[in-house]
Amino acid sequence: MKIFYGFLRFIRRHKYFVALFVFALLVGGIDENSLLRFYALRQENAVLRREIAEKEAIYAHYAQQLSELSRPEAVERVARVELGMHTDDEDVYLIQVENEE
């Protein structure tokens, strides 16, 4: 019982420091809106913003390619180079280079 009264006496003497400690404990780590969670969410936000920037760059690249495909010459180039198509009166020769590794 003596220990309990000593503890109460300590709390009465240092009530402002105890209240400040409890507040710091709640805000710093225990509460669902704690500083630890805030920093974790901030880091996740930075990662997601980088991903968004990458996706926007890819989207801009594809949008530019799509706008180029409005010209018939570009459509023909894609058909020949990327898809390997040719007209009926053409002969296509594919040259394969072997790696010397």
GROMACS .gro file of C-alpha atoms in nm:
model
  101
    1MET     CA    1   0.000   0.000   0.000
    2LYS     CA    2   0.295   0.225   0.071
    3ILE     CA    3   0.410   0.196  -0.291
    4PHE     CA    4   0.066   0.295  -0.418
    5TYR     CA    5   0.060   0.609  -0.201
    6GLY     CA    6   0.410   0.694  -0.315
    7PHE     CA    7   0.295   0.661  -0.676
    8LEU     CA    8  -0.007   0.886  -0.612
    9ARG     CA    9   0.214   1.143  -0.441
   10PHE     CA   10   0.447   1.140  -0.743
   11ILE     CA   11   0.152   1.195  -0.979
   12ARG     CA   12   0.020   1.483  -0.766
   13ARG     CA   13   0.358   1.654  -0.757
   14HIS     CA   14   0.430   1.610  -1.128
   15LYS     CA   15   0.079   1.615  -1.273
   16TYR     CA   16   0.170   1.842  -1.564
   17PHE     CA   17   0.462   1.626  -1.668
   18VAL     CA   18   0.253   1.313  -1.636
   19ALA     CA   19  -0.026   1.468  -1.843
   20LEU     CA   20   0.227   1.578  -2.105
   21PHE     CA   21   0.380   1.229  -2.111
   22VAL     CA   22   0.038   1.062  -2.156
   23PHE     CA   23  -0.052   1.309  -2.430
   24ALA     CA   24   0.279   1.247  -2.610
   25LEU     CA   25   0.228   0.873  -2.578
   26LEU     CA   26  -0.122   0.891  -2.725
   27VAL     CA   27  -0.033   1.124  -3.011
   28GLY     CA   28   0.303   0.964  -3.081
   29GLY     CA   29   0.225   0.599  -3.106
   30ILE     CA   30  -0.096   0.461  -2.963
   31ASP     CA   31  -0.373   0.654  -3.136
   32GLU     CA   32  -0.494   0.550  -3.482
   33ASN     CA   33  -0.396   0.897  -3.607
   34SER     CA   34  -0.052   0.880  -3.448
   35LEU     CA   35   0.266   1.036  -3.578
   36LEU     CA   36   0.402   0.693  -3.665
   37ARG     CA   37   0.104   0.624  -3.888
   38PHE     CA   38   0.132   0.974  -4.034
   39TYR     CA   39   0.492   0.915  -4.142
   40ALA     CA   40   0.410   0.569  -4.282
   41LEU     CA   41   0.122   0.714  -4.486
   42ARG     CA   42   0.346   0.997  -4.602
   43GLN     CA   43   0.603   0.750  -4.735
   44GLU     CA   44   0.333   0.546  -4.906
   45ASN     CA   45   0.197   0.867  -5.060
   46ALA     CA   46   0.543   0.948  -5.203
   47VAL     CA   47   0.569   0.599  -5.356
   48LEU     CA   48   0.222   0.629  -5.510
   49ARG     CA   49   0.303   0.973  -5.652
   50ARG     CA   50   0.613   0.830  -5.823
   51GLU     CA   51   0.402   0.548  -5.969
   52ILE     CA   52   0.147   0.802  -6.094
   53ALA     CA   53   0.424   1.003  -6.262
   54GLU     CA   54   0.554   0.687  -6.433
   55LYS     CA   55   0.205   0.590  -6.552
   56GLU     CA   56   0.144   0.942  -6.683
   57ALA     CA   57   0.471   0.928  -6.880
   58ILE     CA   58   0.369   0.593  -7.032
   59TYR     CA   59   0.024   0.734  -7.113
   60ALA     CA   60   0.180   1.039  -7.283
   61HIS     CA   61   0.403   0.810  -7.491
   62TYR     CA   62   0.108   0.600  -7.606
   63ALA     CA   63  -0.106   0.906  -7.674
   64GLN     CA   64   0.171   1.046  -7.894
   65GLN     CA   65   0.197   0.713  -8.080
   66LEU     CA   66  -0.179   0.708  -8.128
   67SER     CA   67  -0.179   1.059  -8.271
   68GLU     CA   68   0.096   0.954  -8.514
   69LEU     CA   69  -0.117   0.665  -8.637
   70SER     CA   70  -0.365   0.907  -8.790
   71ARG     CA   71  -0.127   0.933  -9.089
   72PRO     CA   72  -0.135   0.646  -9.344
   73GLU     CA   73   0.246   0.642  -9.368
   74ALA     CA   74   0.275   0.572  -8.998
   75VAL     CA   75   0.019   0.291  -9.017
   76GLU     CA   76   0.213   0.135  -9.304
   77ARG     CA   77   0.542   0.165  -9.112
   78VAL     CA   78   0.392  -0.009  -8.808
   79ALA     CA   79   0.244  -0.283  -9.026
   80ARG     CA   80   0.576  -0.346  -9.202
   81VAL     CA   81   0.826  -0.310  -8.919
   82GLU     CA   82   0.644  -0.431  -8.610
   83LEU     CA   83   0.394  -0.675  -8.757
   84GLY     CA   84   0.604  -0.808  -9.049
   85MET     CA   85   0.336  -0.747  -9.315
   86HIS     CA   86   0.412  -0.681  -9.680
   87THR     CA   87   0.227  -0.624 -10.006
   88ASP     CA   88   0.166  -0.906 -10.256
   89ASP     CA   89   0.426  -0.788 -10.505
   90GLU     CA   90   0.710  -0.768 -10.250
   91ASP     CA   91   0.960  -1.027 -10.132
   92VAL     CA   92   1.073  -0.995  -9.771
   93TYR     CA   93   1.408  -1.130  -9.652
   94LEU     CA   94   1.474  -1.155  -9.282
   95ILE     CA   95   1.837  -1.156  -9.173
   96GLN     CA   96   1.911  -1.305  -8.834
   97VAL     CA   97   2.238  -1.233  -8.660
   98GLU     CA   98   2.367  -1.503  -8.430
   99ASN     CA   99   2.522  -1.397  -8.102
  100GLU     CA  100   2.886  -1.500  -8.056
  101GLU     CA  101   2.852  -1.560  -7.682
   0.00000   0.00000   0.00000
